[in-house]
Coordinates of C-alpha atoms in Angstrom, one line a residue:
Chain L
M25 CA 2.3 -46.5 -17.0
S26 CA 0.9 -46.9 -13.4
T27 CA 2.6 -49.3 -11.0
A28 CA 0.1 -48.5 -8.2
Q29 CA -0.5 -52.4 -7.9
L30 CA 3.1 -52.7 -6.5
Q31 CA 3.9 -52.8 -2.8
Y32 CA 7.3 -51.4 -3.6
Q33 CA 8.2 -49.3 -6.7
S34 CA 11.5 -51.0 -7.2
Q35 CA 9.8 -54.3 -8.1
S36 CA 9.1 -52.9 -11.3
V37 CA 12.7 -53.8 -12.6
A38 CA 11.3 -57.4 -12.9
K39 CA 9.3 -56.5 -16.0
P40 CA 12.0 -56.1 -18.6
Y41 CA 13.4 -59.5 -17.2
F42 CA 10.1 -61.1 -17.8
I43 CA 9.6 -59.9 -21.3
A44 CA 13.0 -60.7 -22.3
A45 CA 12.5 -64.3 -20.9
I46 CA 9.5 -64.7 -23.0
G47 CA 11.1 -63.3 -26.1
L48 CA 14.1 -65.6 -25.8
F49 CA 11.7 -68.6 -25.1
V50 CA 10.1 -68.0 -28.6
G51 CA 13.6 -68.2 -30.2
Q52 CA 14.3 -71.5 -28.2
V53 CA 11.2 -73.1 -29.6
L54 CA 11.7 -71.9 -33.2
F55 CA 15.2 -73.3 -33.2
G56 CA 13.5 -76.7 -31.5
L57 CA 11.2 -76.7 -34.6
I58 CA 14.4 -76.4 -36.9
M59 CA 16.2 -79.4 -35.1
G60 CA 13.1 -81.5 -35.0
L61 CA 12.8 -81.1 -38.8
Q62 CA 16.5 -81.9 -39.2
Y63 CA 16.0 -85.2 -37.5
V64 CA 13.8 -86.2 -40.3
W65 CA 14.8 -83.9 -43.3
G66 CA 18.7 -84.3 -42.9
D67 CA 20.0 -81.5 -44.9
F68 CA 17.3 -78.7 -44.0
L69 CA 19.1 -75.6 -43.8
F70 CA 22.6 -77.3 -44.2
P71 CA 25.1 -76.2 -44.2
E72 CA 24.0 -72.6 -43.1
I73 CA 22.6 -73.8 -39.7
P74 CA 23.9 -77.4 -39.0
F75 CA 22.4 -79.2 -36.3
N76 CA 24.9 -78.6 -33.6
V77 CA 24.6 -74.8 -34.2
A78 CA 20.9 -75.1 -33.9
R79 CA 21.1 -77.2 -30.8
M80 CA 23.6 -74.8 -29.1
V81 CA 21.0 -71.9 -29.8
H82 CA 18.1 -74.0 -28.6
T83 CA 19.6 -75.2 -25.2
N84 CA 21.5 -72.0 -24.5
L85 CA 18.5 -69.9 -25.2
L86 CA 16.8 -72.3 -22.6
I87 CA 19.3 -71.6 -20.1
V88 CA 19.4 -67.8 -20.6
W89 CA 15.6 -67.3 -20.6
L90 CA 15.3 -69.4 -17.5
L91 CA 17.9 -67.3 -15.9
F92 CA 16.3 -64.0 -16.9
G93 CA 13.1 -65.6 -15.3
F94 CA 14.8 -66.5 -12.1
M95 CA 16.3 -63.0 -11.9
G96 CA 12.9 -61.3 -12.6
A97 CA 11.3 -63.6 -10.0
A98 CA 13.9 -62.6 -7.4
Y99 CA 13.5 -58.9 -8.1
Y100 CA 9.7 -59.3 -7.8
L101 CA 9.5 -61.2 -4.9
V102 CA 12.6 -60.3 -2.7
P103 CA 11.3 -56.8 -1.9
E104 CA 7.9 -57.9 -0.9
E105 CA 9.2 -60.6 1.3
A106 CA 11.8 -58.4 2.8
E107 CA 9.4 -55.4 3.2
R108 CA 11.8 -53.0 1.7
E109 CA 12.8 -51.5 -1.5
L110 CA 15.3 -53.3 -3.7
H111 CA 18.8 -52.1 -2.8
S112 CA 19.5 -50.7 -6.2
P113 CA 17.0 -50.6 -9.1
K114 CA 19.5 -49.0 -11.3
L115 CA 22.1 -51.8 -10.9
A116 CA 19.3 -54.2 -11.7
L117 CA 18.5 -52.3 -15.0
A118 CA 22.0 -52.0 -15.8
L119 CA 22.7 -55.7 -15.4
F120 CA 19.4 -56.4 -17.4
W121 CA 21.1 -54.5 -20.5
I122 CA 24.5 -56.2 -19.9
F123 CA 23.1 -59.6 -19.9
L124 CA 20.8 -59.2 -22.6
T125 CA 23.2 -57.6 -24.9
A126 CA 25.9 -60.5 -23.9
G127 CA 23.2 -63.2 -24.6
V128 CA 22.0 -61.8 -27.9
L129 CA 25.9 -61.2 -29.1
T130 CA 26.7 -64.7 -28.0
I131 CA 23.6 -66.1 -30.1
I132 CA 24.6 -64.0 -33.1
G133 CA 28.2 -65.4 -32.7
Y134 CA 27.0 -69.0 -32.9
L135 CA 24.8 -68.3 -36.0
A136 CA 27.2 -65.9 -37.9
V137 CA 30.5 -67.7 -37.9
P138 CA 31.6 -71.4 -37.7
Y139 CA 32.1 -72.3 -34.2
A140 CA 35.9 -72.7 -34.5
T141 CA 36.2 -69.3 -35.7
L142 CA 34.1 -68.0 -32.8
A143 CA 36.6 -70.0 -30.5
K144 CA 39.5 -68.3 -32.1
I145 CA 38.3 -64.7 -32.2
T146 CA 37.2 -64.8 -28.4
G147 CA 40.5 -66.4 -27.5
N148 CA 39.4 -69.8 -26.5
D149 CA 43.0 -71.0 -26.4
I150 CA 43.8 -68.7 -23.6
L151 CA 41.3 -70.2 -21.2
P152 CA 39.6 -73.2 -23.1
T153 CA 36.3 -73.5 -21.5
M154 CA 34.0 -73.8 -24.9
G155 CA 32.7 -76.9 -26.7
R156 CA 31.1 -78.7 -23.8
E157 CA 27.6 -79.5 -23.7
F158 CA 25.4 -76.5 -22.5
L159 CA 28.6 -74.6 -21.9
E160 CA 29.3 -73.8 -25.3
Q161 CA 29.7 -69.9 -24.6
P162 CA 32.8 -68.2 -25.4
T163 CA 35.0 -67.9 -22.2
I164 CA 34.3 -64.1 -22.4
T165 CA 30.6 -64.5 -22.3
K166 CA 31.1 -66.8 -19.3
I167 CA 33.1 -64.2 -17.5
G168 CA 30.2 -61.8 -18.2
I169 CA 27.8 -64.2 -16.8
V170 CA 29.8 -64.3 -13.5
I171 CA 30.0 -60.5 -13.4
V172 CA 26.2 -60.2 -13.9
A173 CA 25.6 -62.9 -11.3
L174 CA 27.8 -61.0 -8.7
G175 CA 26.1 -57.8 -9.1
F176 CA 22.7 -59.5 -9.0
L177 CA 23.7 -61.3 -5.8
Y178 CA 25.1 -58.3 -4.2
N179 CA 21.8 -56.4 -5.1
I180 CA 19.6 -59.1 -3.8
G181 CA 21.7 -60.2 -1.0
L182 CA 21.7 -56.8 0.7
T183 CA 18.0 -56.3 0.3
V184 CA 17.3 -59.9 1.9
L185 CA 19.8 -59.2 4.7
S186 CA 18.7 -55.8 5.7
G187 CA 15.0 -56.6 5.6
R188 CA 12.8 -59.2 6.8
K189 CA 14.3 -62.5 6.5
T190 CA 11.6 -65.0 5.5
V191 CA 12.1 -68.5 4.8
I192 CA 11.2 -67.9 1.2
N193 CA 14.0 -65.2 0.8
V194 CA 16.6 -67.2 2.6
V195 CA 15.8 -70.2 0.5
L196 CA 15.8 -68.3 -2.6
L197 CA 19.0 -66.5 -1.8
T198 CA 20.7 -69.9 -1.1
G199 CA 19.8 -71.3 -4.4
L200 CA 20.8 -68.3 -6.3
V201 CA 24.2 -68.4 -4.4
G202 CA 24.7 -71.8 -5.3
L203 CA 23.6 -71.5 -8.9
A204 CA 26.5 -68.9 -9.2
V205 CA 29.1 -70.8 -7.3
M206 CA 28.4 -74.0 -9.2
F207 CA 28.7 -72.2 -12.4
L208 CA 32.5 -71.4 -11.4
F209 CA 33.3 -75.3 -12.4
S210 CA 32.5 -74.4 -16.0
F211 CA 36.0 -72.5 -16.0
Y212 CA 37.6 -75.9 -14.9
N213 CA 38.5 -77.9 -18.2
P214 CA 41.3 -80.3 -17.7
E215 CA 43.0 -82.4 -20.5
N216 CA 41.7 -85.4 -19.0
L217 CA 38.3 -86.0 -20.3
V218 CA 37.2 -88.1 -17.4
L219 CA 37.9 -85.4 -14.7
D220 CA 36.5 -82.8 -17.3
K221 CA 33.2 -84.9 -17.3
Y222 CA 33.1 -85.4 -13.6
F223 CA 33.2 -81.8 -12.7
W224 CA 31.1 -80.7 -15.8
W225 CA 28.3 -82.4 -13.9
W226 CA 28.9 -80.2 -11.0
V227 CA 27.3 -77.3 -13.0
V228 CA 24.8 -79.2 -14.9
H229 CA 23.5 -81.9 -12.3
L230 CA 24.0 -79.7 -9.3
W231 CA 22.1 -76.9 -10.9
V232 CA 19.0 -78.6 -12.3
E233 CA 18.8 -81.5 -9.5
G234 CA 20.3 -79.4 -6.9
V235 CA 20.4 -75.7 -6.3
W236 CA 17.6 -74.9 -8.9
E237 CA 15.1 -76.8 -6.9
L238 CA 15.6 -74.4 -4.1
I239 CA 14.8 -71.5 -6.5
L240 CA 11.8 -73.5 -7.8
G241 CA 10.5 -74.2 -4.4
A242 CA 11.0 -70.6 -3.1
I243 CA 9.0 -69.2 -6.0
L244 CA 6.2 -71.8 -5.8
A245 CA 5.9 -71.2 -2.2
F246 CA 5.7 -67.5 -2.7
V247 CA 3.0 -67.7 -5.4
L248 CA 1.0 -70.3 -3.2
I249 CA 1.1 -67.9 -0.1
K250 CA -0.1 -65.1 -2.3
T251 CA -3.0 -66.9 -4.1
T252 CA -4.3 -69.2 -1.5
G253 CA -3.8 -67.0 1.6
V254 CA -2.8 -70.2 3.6
D255 CA -0.8 -69.5 6.8
R256 CA 3.0 -68.8 6.0
E257 CA 4.0 -71.1 8.8
V258 CA 2.5 -74.2 6.9
I259 CA 4.1 -73.1 3.8
D260 CA 7.4 -72.6 5.2
K261 CA 7.5 -76.3 6.8
W262 CA 6.6 -77.6 3.4
L263 CA 9.3 -75.7 1.9
Y264 CA 11.9 -76.9 4.3
V265 CA 10.8 -80.6 3.8
I266 CA 10.9 -80.2 -0.1
I267 CA 14.3 -78.7 -0.2
A268 CA 15.7 -81.2 2.4
A269 CA 14.4 -84.0 0.3
A270 CA 15.9 -82.4 -2.9
L271 CA 19.3 -81.9 -1.5
I272 CA 19.6 -85.3 0.5
T273 CA 18.6 -87.2 -2.6
G274 CA 20.0 -84.8 -5.3
I275 CA 23.7 -84.4 -4.3
I276 CA 24.8 -87.9 -4.1
G277 CA 22.3 -88.5 -6.8
T278 CA 24.9 -86.7 -9.1
G279 CA 26.3 -90.2 -9.3
H280 CA 23.7 -91.4 -11.9
H281 CA 25.9 -89.5 -14.3
Y282 CA 29.1 -91.4 -13.0
Y283 CA 28.2 -94.9 -14.3
W284 CA 29.9 -94.9 -17.9
I285 CA 32.5 -92.0 -18.0
G286 CA 35.5 -93.8 -16.4
T287 CA 34.5 -93.3 -12.8
P288 CA 34.7 -96.2 -10.2
S289 CA 31.7 -98.5 -10.3
Y290 CA 30.7 -97.9 -6.8
W291 CA 28.6 -95.1 -8.4
Q292 CA 26.3 -97.6 -10.0
W293 CA 25.1 -98.3 -6.6
L294 CA 25.4 -94.8 -5.1
G295 CA 24.0 -92.9 -8.0
G296 CA 21.1 -95.6 -8.5
I297 CA 19.9 -95.6 -4.8
F298 CA 19.9 -91.9 -4.4
S299 CA 18.6 -90.8 -7.9
A300 CA 15.8 -93.4 -7.3
L301 CA 14.8 -91.1 -4.4
E302 CA 14.9 -88.0 -6.4
P303 CA 11.2 -88.2 -7.5
I304 CA 10.3 -87.8 -3.8
P305 CA 10.8 -83.8 -3.5
F306 CA 9.1 -83.3 -6.8
F307 CA 6.2 -85.7 -5.6
M308 CA 6.0 -83.4 -2.5
M309 CA 6.0 -80.4 -4.6
T310 CA 2.6 -81.8 -6.2
I311 CA 0.9 -82.7 -3.0
F312 CA 2.2 -79.3 -1.6
A313 CA 0.5 -77.3 -4.4
F314 CA -2.6 -79.2 -4.4
N315 CA -3.0 -79.3 -0.6
M316 CA -2.5 -75.6 -0.5
V317 CA -5.0 -74.7 -3.1
F318 CA -7.7 -77.1 -1.6
K319 CA -7.0 -75.3 1.8
R320 CA -7.2 -72.0 0.3
R321 CA -8.7 -69.1 2.4
K322 CA -9.7 -67.0 -0.4
Q323 CA -10.6 -67.2 -4.1
H324 CA -7.6 -65.6 -5.9
P325 CA -9.1 -63.6 -9.1
N326 CA -5.9 -64.9 -11.0
K327 CA -7.0 -68.2 -11.9
A328 CA -4.4 -68.8 -14.4
T329 CA -1.7 -68.3 -12.1
V330 CA -3.2 -71.1 -9.9
L331 CA -3.5 -73.5 -12.7
W332 CA 0.3 -72.8 -13.6
A333 CA 1.5 -73.4 -10.2
M334 CA -0.6 -76.8 -9.8
G335 CA 0.7 -77.7 -13.3
T336 CA 4.3 -77.1 -12.4
G337 CA 4.0 -79.6 -9.4
V338 CA 2.5 -82.2 -11.7
M339 CA 4.7 -81.8 -14.7
A340 CA 7.8 -81.5 -12.7
F341 CA 6.9 -84.8 -10.9
L342 CA 6.2 -86.5 -14.2
G343 CA 9.0 -85.0 -16.2
A344 CA 11.9 -85.0 -13.7
G345 CA 10.6 -87.6 -11.3
V346 CA 9.0 -90.4 -13.4
W347 CA 10.7 -89.9 -16.7
G348 CA 13.9 -89.6 -14.6
F349 CA 13.5 -92.8 -12.5
M350 CA 12.6 -94.7 -15.5
H351 CA 16.2 -94.7 -16.8
T352 CA 18.3 -93.9 -13.5
L353 CA 19.0 -97.5 -12.4
A354 CA 22.5 -98.6 -13.8
P355 CA 21.3 -101.9 -15.4
V356 CA 18.6 -99.8 -17.2
N357 CA 20.7 -97.0 -18.0
Y358 CA 23.5 -99.2 -19.4
Y359 CA 21.0 -99.7 -22.5
T360 CA 19.4 -96.3 -22.6
H361 CA 22.0 -94.0 -21.9
G362 CA 22.4 -91.3 -24.4
T363 CA 19.4 -92.4 -26.6
Q364 CA 16.1 -90.5 -27.3
I365 CA 15.0 -91.6 -24.0
T366 CA 17.1 -89.0 -22.4
A367 CA 15.9 -86.4 -24.6
A368 CA 12.4 -87.4 -23.6
H369 CA 13.1 -86.7 -20.1
G370 CA 15.2 -83.7 -20.6
H371 CA 12.2 -82.0 -22.5
M372 CA 9.5 -82.7 -20.0
A373 CA 11.7 -82.2 -16.9
F374 CA 12.9 -78.6 -17.9
Y375 CA 9.5 -77.7 -19.2
G376 CA 7.6 -78.9 -16.1
A377 CA 10.0 -77.9 -13.6
Y378 CA 11.7 -74.7 -14.6
A379 CA 9.8 -73.2 -17.7
M380 CA 6.4 -73.7 -15.9
I381 CA 7.6 -72.2 -12.6
V382 CA 8.7 -69.0 -14.5
L383 CA 5.6 -68.9 -16.5
T384 CA 3.8 -69.3 -13.1
I385 CA 5.5 -66.3 -11.5
I386 CA 5.3 -64.2 -14.7
S387 CA 1.5 -65.0 -14.6
Y388 CA 1.2 -63.8 -10.9
A389 CA 3.3 -60.7 -11.4
M390 CA 2.9 -59.4 -14.8
P391 CA -0.7 -57.9 -14.4
K392 CA 0.8 -56.0 -11.3
L393 CA 3.9 -55.0 -13.1
R394 CA 1.8 -53.6 -16.0
G395 CA -0.4 -51.7 -13.5
I396 CA -3.5 -53.8 -14.6
G397 CA -4.7 -55.2 -11.4
T398 CA -4.4 -58.5 -9.4
A399 CA -5.4 -60.4 -12.5
M400 CA -6.0 -59.9 -16.2
N401 CA -9.7 -59.6 -17.3
D402 CA -11.4 -62.9 -17.7
R403 CA -11.1 -63.3 -21.6
A404 CA -7.2 -62.8 -21.2
Q405 CA -7.2 -65.6 -18.5
I406 CA -9.2 -68.0 -20.6
V407 CA -6.8 -67.5 -23.5
E408 CA -3.7 -67.9 -21.0
M409 CA -5.3 -71.1 -19.8
W410 CA -5.7 -72.4 -23.2
S411 CA -2.2 -71.8 -23.9
F412 CA -1.3 -73.6 -20.6
W413 CA -3.1 -76.7 -22.0
L414 CA -1.9 -76.7 -25.5
M415 CA 1.9 -76.4 -24.5
T416 CA 1.4 -78.7 -21.7
V417 CA -0.3 -81.4 -23.5
A418 CA 2.0 -80.8 -26.6
M419 CA 5.0 -81.4 -24.3
V420 CA 3.5 -84.6 -23.0
F421 CA 3.2 -85.8 -26.6
I422 CA 6.6 -84.7 -27.4
T423 CA 7.8 -86.6 -24.5
L424 CA 5.8 -89.8 -25.4
F425 CA 6.9 -89.7 -28.9
L426 CA 10.4 -89.5 -28.1
T427 CA 10.0 -92.3 -25.5
A428 CA 8.8 -94.6 -28.0
A429 CA 11.5 -93.5 -30.5
G430 CA 14.0 -94.2 -27.5
V431 CA 12.7 -97.4 -26.8
L432 CA 12.8 -98.6 -30.4
Q433 CA 16.2 -97.2 -30.7
V434 CA 17.5 -99.1 -27.7
W435 CA 16.0 -102.3 -29.1
L436 CA 17.2 -102.0 -32.6
Q437 CA 20.6 -100.6 -31.8
R438 CA 21.6 -102.1 -28.6
Y439 CA 19.4 -104.9 -27.4
Q440 CA 18.2 -107.2 -30.1
P441 CA 20.5 -110.2 -31.3
N442 CA 21.7 -108.4 -34.5
P443 CA 22.0 -104.7 -33.6
M444 CA 21.8 -102.2 -36.1
P445 CA 24.1 -99.2 -36.7
F446 CA 22.9 -95.8 -35.5
M447 CA 21.9 -94.3 -38.8
A448 CA 20.0 -97.6 -39.7
A449 CA 18.0 -97.4 -36.3
Q450 CA 17.4 -93.7 -36.7
D451 CA 15.6 -94.4 -40.1
Q452 CA 13.5 -97.0 -38.6
V453 CA 12.2 -94.7 -35.8
A454 CA 11.7 -91.5 -38.2
I455 CA 7.6 -91.8 -38.0
F456 CA 8.1 -90.9 -34.2
Y457 CA 10.1 -87.9 -35.0
W458 CA 7.4 -86.6 -37.5
F459 CA 4.7 -87.1 -34.7
R460 CA 7.2 -85.0 -32.3
E461 CA 7.6 -82.1 -34.9
L462 CA 3.8 -82.1 -35.3
S463 CA 3.6 -81.9 -31.4
G464 CA 6.2 -79.1 -31.5
V465 CA 4.0 -77.1 -34.0
V466 CA 1.2 -77.6 -31.4
F467 CA 3.5 -76.4 -28.7
T468 CA 4.5 -73.3 -30.7
L469 CA 0.8 -72.4 -31.3
G470 CA 0.2 -72.6 -27.6
L471 CA 3.2 -70.2 -27.0
L472 CA 1.7 -67.6 -29.4
L473 CA -1.6 -67.9 -28.0
Y474 CA 0.2 -67.2 -24.5
I475 CA 1.7 -64.1 -25.9
L476 CA -1.7 -63.2 -27.4
S477 CA -3.1 -63.3 -23.8
F478 CA -1.2 -60.4 -22.7
F479 CA -2.8 -58.1 -25.3
I480 CA -6.5 -59.1 -24.7
K481 CA -8.6 -56.4 -23.4
G482 CA -11.9 -56.9 -21.4
K483 CA -13.7 -56.1 -18.3
Q484 CA -11.4 -56.5 -15.0
P485 CA -12.7 -59.2 -12.5
A486 CA -13.5 -57.8 -9.1
A487 CA -11.4 -59.4 -6.1
Q488 CA -13.8 -61.9 -4.2
P489 CA -12.2 -61.7 -0.7
T490 CA -13.5 -65.0 1.1
A491 CA -15.4 -67.1 -1.5
A492 CA -15.1 -70.9 -1.6
Chain G
M4 CA 1.5 -81.9 8.4
P5 CA 0.7 -82.4 12.1
E6 CA 1.7 -80.1 14.9
I7 CA 4.3 -82.7 16.4
F8 CA 6.4 -82.0 13.4
T9 CA 7.4 -78.3 13.7
K10 CA 9.0 -75.8 11.4
T11 CA 12.3 -76.0 13.4
M12 CA 12.4 -79.8 13.1
A13 CA 12.0 -79.2 9.2
R14 CA 14.6 -76.6 9.0
N15 CA 17.0 -78.8 11.0
I16 CA 16.5 -81.8 8.6
Y17 CA 17.4 -79.5 5.7
L18 CA 20.3 -77.8 7.3
G19 CA 21.8 -81.2 8.7
G20 CA 20.9 -83.3 5.7
S21 CA 22.5 -80.8 3.2
V22 CA 25.4 -80.5 5.2
F23 CA 26.1 -84.1 5.7
F24 CA 25.4 -85.0 2.2
V25 CA 27.7 -82.2 0.9
L26 CA 30.5 -83.5 2.9
A27 CA 29.7 -87.1 2.0
F28 CA 30.1 -86.1 -1.6
L29 CA 33.2 -84.2 -1.2
A30 CA 34.6 -87.4 0.4
L31 CA 33.4 -89.6 -2.4
T32 CA 34.9 -87.1 -4.9
F33 CA 38.3 -87.4 -2.9
D34 CA 38.1 -91.0 -3.3
T35 CA 37.1 -91.1 -6.8
T36 CA 39.9 -88.7 -7.9
A37 CA 42.2 -90.9 -5.9
R38 CA 41.2 -94.1 -8.0
L39 CA 41.0 -92.6 -11.5
P40 CA 44.4 -93.1 -12.5
E41 CA 44.0 -96.8 -12.8
R42 CA 41.0 -96.3 -14.7
D43 CA 41.3 -93.1 -16.9
N44 CA 44.3 -94.0 -19.2
R45 CA 46.0 -90.8 -18.2
E46 CA 49.4 -92.1 -18.9
N47 CA 48.5 -92.1 -22.5
I48 CA 47.4 -88.3 -22.7
T49 CA 49.9 -87.1 -25.0
E50 CA 50.2 -83.6 -26.3
Q51 CA 48.4 -84.8 -29.4
V52 CA 45.6 -86.3 -27.3
A53 CA 45.1 -82.8 -25.5
L54 CA 45.2 -81.0 -29.0
G55 CA 42.7 -83.5 -30.1
K56 CA 40.3 -82.7 -27.2
Q57 CA 40.8 -78.9 -28.0
V58 CA 39.8 -79.8 -31.8
W59 CA 36.9 -81.8 -30.5
E60 CA 35.7 -78.7 -28.4
E61 CA 36.5 -75.9 -30.8
N62 CA 34.3 -77.8 -33.5
N63 CA 31.6 -78.4 -31.1
C64 CA 31.6 -82.1 -32.0
I65 CA 29.3 -82.7 -28.9
G66 CA 26.5 -80.7 -30.5
C67 CA 25.6 -83.8 -32.8
H68 CA 27.4 -86.7 -31.2
T69 CA 27.6 -88.3 -27.8
L70 CA 30.9 -89.4 -26.2
Y71 CA 30.5 -91.9 -23.4
G72 CA 26.7 -91.4 -24.1
E73 CA 26.8 -87.6 -23.2
G74 CA 26.0 -84.9 -25.8
A75 CA 23.5 -84.8 -28.5
Y76 CA 21.7 -87.7 -30.1
F77 CA 21.7 -86.7 -33.6
A78 CA 24.9 -88.5 -34.8
P79 CA 26.7 -91.7 -33.6
E80 CA 28.3 -92.4 -30.3
L81 CA 32.2 -92.0 -30.6
G82 CA 33.2 -93.6 -27.2
N83 CA 34.0 -96.7 -29.4
V84 CA 34.2 -95.3 -32.9
Y85 CA 37.9 -96.2 -33.2
Q86 CA 37.0 -99.7 -32.7
R87 CA 34.0 -99.3 -35.2
F88 CA 36.4 -98.1 -37.8
G89 CA 38.5 -101.2 -37.6
N90 CA 41.0 -99.7 -35.0
S91 CA 42.2 -97.4 -37.8
K92 CA 43.2 -93.7 -37.4
E93 CA 43.5 -93.6 -41.0
A94 CA 39.8 -94.6 -41.6
L95 CA 38.7 -92.0 -38.9
K96 CA 40.7 -89.2 -40.7
G97 CA 39.5 -90.1 -44.1
F98 CA 35.9 -90.1 -43.0
I99 CA 36.2 -86.6 -41.3
K100 CA 38.2 -85.2 -44.4
S101 CA 35.6 -86.7 -47.1
R102 CA 32.5 -85.0 -45.8
P103 CA 30.9 -83.1 -48.6
V104 CA 30.6 -79.3 -48.3
D105 CA 26.9 -79.0 -49.2
G106 CA 25.8 -82.2 -47.3
I107 CA 24.0 -85.3 -48.7
P108 CA 20.6 -84.4 -50.3
G109 CA 17.6 -85.3 -47.6
R110 CA 20.1 -86.9 -45.3
R111 CA 22.1 -86.1 -42.2
S112 CA 25.6 -85.3 -43.0
M113 CA 28.7 -84.2 -40.8
P114 CA 29.9 -80.7 -41.9
Q115 CA 33.1 -80.3 -43.5
F116 CA 35.4 -78.8 -41.0
N117 CA 38.4 -78.2 -43.2
L118 CA 40.6 -79.6 -40.3
S119 CA 44.5 -79.6 -41.0
E120 CA 46.5 -82.6 -41.1
E121 CA 47.9 -82.0 -37.7
E122 CA 44.5 -81.5 -36.2
L123 CA 43.0 -84.7 -38.0
E124 CA 45.7 -86.8 -36.4
A125 CA 45.0 -85.0 -33.1
I126 CA 41.3 -85.8 -33.1
A127 CA 42.0 -89.4 -34.1
E128 CA 44.3 -89.8 -31.4
F129 CA 41.9 -88.3 -28.9
L130 CA 39.2 -90.7 -30.1
K131 CA 41.7 -93.6 -29.7
W132 CA 42.7 -92.5 -26.3
S133 CA 39.0 -92.1 -25.1
S134 CA 38.1 -95.6 -26.3
E135 CA 40.7 -97.0 -24.1
V136 CA 39.4 -95.5 -20.8
N137 CA 37.6 -98.0 -18.3
T138 CA 33.9 -97.2 -18.9
E139 CA 32.7 -100.3 -17.4
N140 CA 32.2 -101.9 -20.8
W141 CA 30.0 -99.0 -22.1
P142 CA 28.7 -98.8 -24.9
P143 CA 27.0 -102.0 -25.0
N144 CA 27.9 -102.9 -28.5
I145 CA 30.3 -101.8 -31.3
N146 CA 27.2 -99.9 -32.9
G147 CA 27.4 -97.4 -29.7

C-alpha cells in the first residue's frame, strides 16, 4: 500500500492505533446498549453479564480507545510538527501490540471470571488497586499501562525534543506527560476511603478536566492549521489562551468533587467558583474552531474533517461546559449528586470532547495513512458526515433523556415531601430509559455508517488551492 | 485576537497561571489532609473495616452502587445504607446473603457473591464506618 501521501514515513505507525481505536469504540457502544437494556429489563443477561461487568467493559473500553486515539494522534502529528521521522517506529509498533494484548486480555478477564476471582488470580492483595470506578483494571494491567506510557513518552519525547519545537508539539507532550504522571495515583489506595477518594480524583478529574484538555487543544490546533491554512502564530496564541483557561479553572475545579466525601466544607466554595468557570475554555474552543474556519485561506477537500473539528468545539462546550455547569454548584449538587444527571453530563462530555477529537484526527489522517489522498471521495465523505450527524444528534437525545430521568429522579427520591426509595423512583422514570436505549440504537447505526464510510469507493476530489 | 495581545503574553499567562494554581492546589491538599482526622472517622478504621473495603473493591460493588454519590447509578446509594437498614449489620448481611443466584425475573437484582461469614461481617462494618464520616449531611435523606 502506498504511503506517498505522508510527509514522514514513520507517521504510518498511527494507522493500527486508529483502527484499534475504532474497533474498541464499537465494543464500547455494544456494551452500552446492553447496559441501557438492563436499566429497563433488569435480568437481561443475568447472571452471565451482570450490570457491573458490562459497565466496567463499557467505561474501560472508552478509556482504552481514547488512549489509542491519543497515541495514534501523537504518532501522526508529532513527526510532521517536529519535521523529522519518529525516533523509533519499531518501538511504536511493539507498544501497539503490547497495549492491545493487555487491553483485550483484561476485557476477557472481566467477562470470563467473576471479578473477585480476577482479583485473586492477578494478586490484587499484594498491591490492591482494583475495584475503584474506572480503575478496575488488575494491578498487573496498570503496571503494563505504565510501561507502555513510558515507552511511548520516550519515543515521542525524543522526537519532539530533537526536532522543531512547535507550540502544538510542546503542549501535546506536556499533556501526555501529565496523563502518565497523574495515572500513577491509581496505585495509591489507602484503607481510609476519604483519602482514597481524594486522590482517586487526581487521576480522574485531573485527566479529563486537566491534562486531557491540553491534548485536545493541541490536536484541534493541528487539524485547524492543516485544514484552514490560518497563520500558525494566530493558532498558537489561541491554543495558549485555551489551555491557560483550562488549567486555571480546572485544577482548583477538582474541588467540585470534594463536597460530600468527607473533605472540609470550604471546597463547596472553591470547587463551585472555579468549576463554574470551567465552561470558559470549552467556549473558547468553539469560538476558536469557528473563527479559524471562517478565516480559512483555503478550501480543504476534506470537508468531513472540518465538520468534526467544529462539532468537537460545540459538543465539548455543551457536554462538558453547559451540562457540567448545570450541577456543579454545591447547593444544586447536594440534590443532583450521583443521579442520572451525572450520567447525562458524562455521556455528552466524553463524546463531545474526547471521542469527537479522536474522530476528527482520524478523519484527517486516515485518507493519507491509507495512501488515498488528502481526502476521501465525495460519496464516502457524505456518508461520513451522515454518521457525524446521526451519532451527534443521537448523543444529544441520550443526554436529554438521561437529564429528564435525572430531574425526575431527584424530585421523586430526594426533593418531594415524601421521598421515594431508589427502586420505586427508578420504575417511575423507566420510559426515559426506553427512549435513551432507542437513541443508543440510532447512535450504533451512526457508528456502523461511520465504519462503512471507510470502504466507499468513488472519484477522488481534486484539491482546490484558494477557493472561498 | 488583537495584536496588542501577543503570543508571548498568552504563553506567560499559561505558564504563570498553571504554576500558581498547581501550587495553590498542593497547599489546599496539605490543609485538607491536616483537617481530615477530625472528619473522616479514622479512629474507627479497624482491621475489619479495612478488610471490608477490600471486599467492597474485589466484588466491584461500585459498578452498580454509589458510595458518597460516586460510582454507578444502577443501584441504591450506600453511604447511609446502614441507617436505611435500621442501624443493623445483621439486616445488611442478611440482604447480601439472600440474593437469588439466577436473579429476579424482569427485575434488577444484586448478584449472589457467596461471601464468607468473615467477609460479610467485614463489609457490614465497612458500610457502618463509612456512614459515620462527616459528609456535610449528604445524602439528603434516608433513601440516598
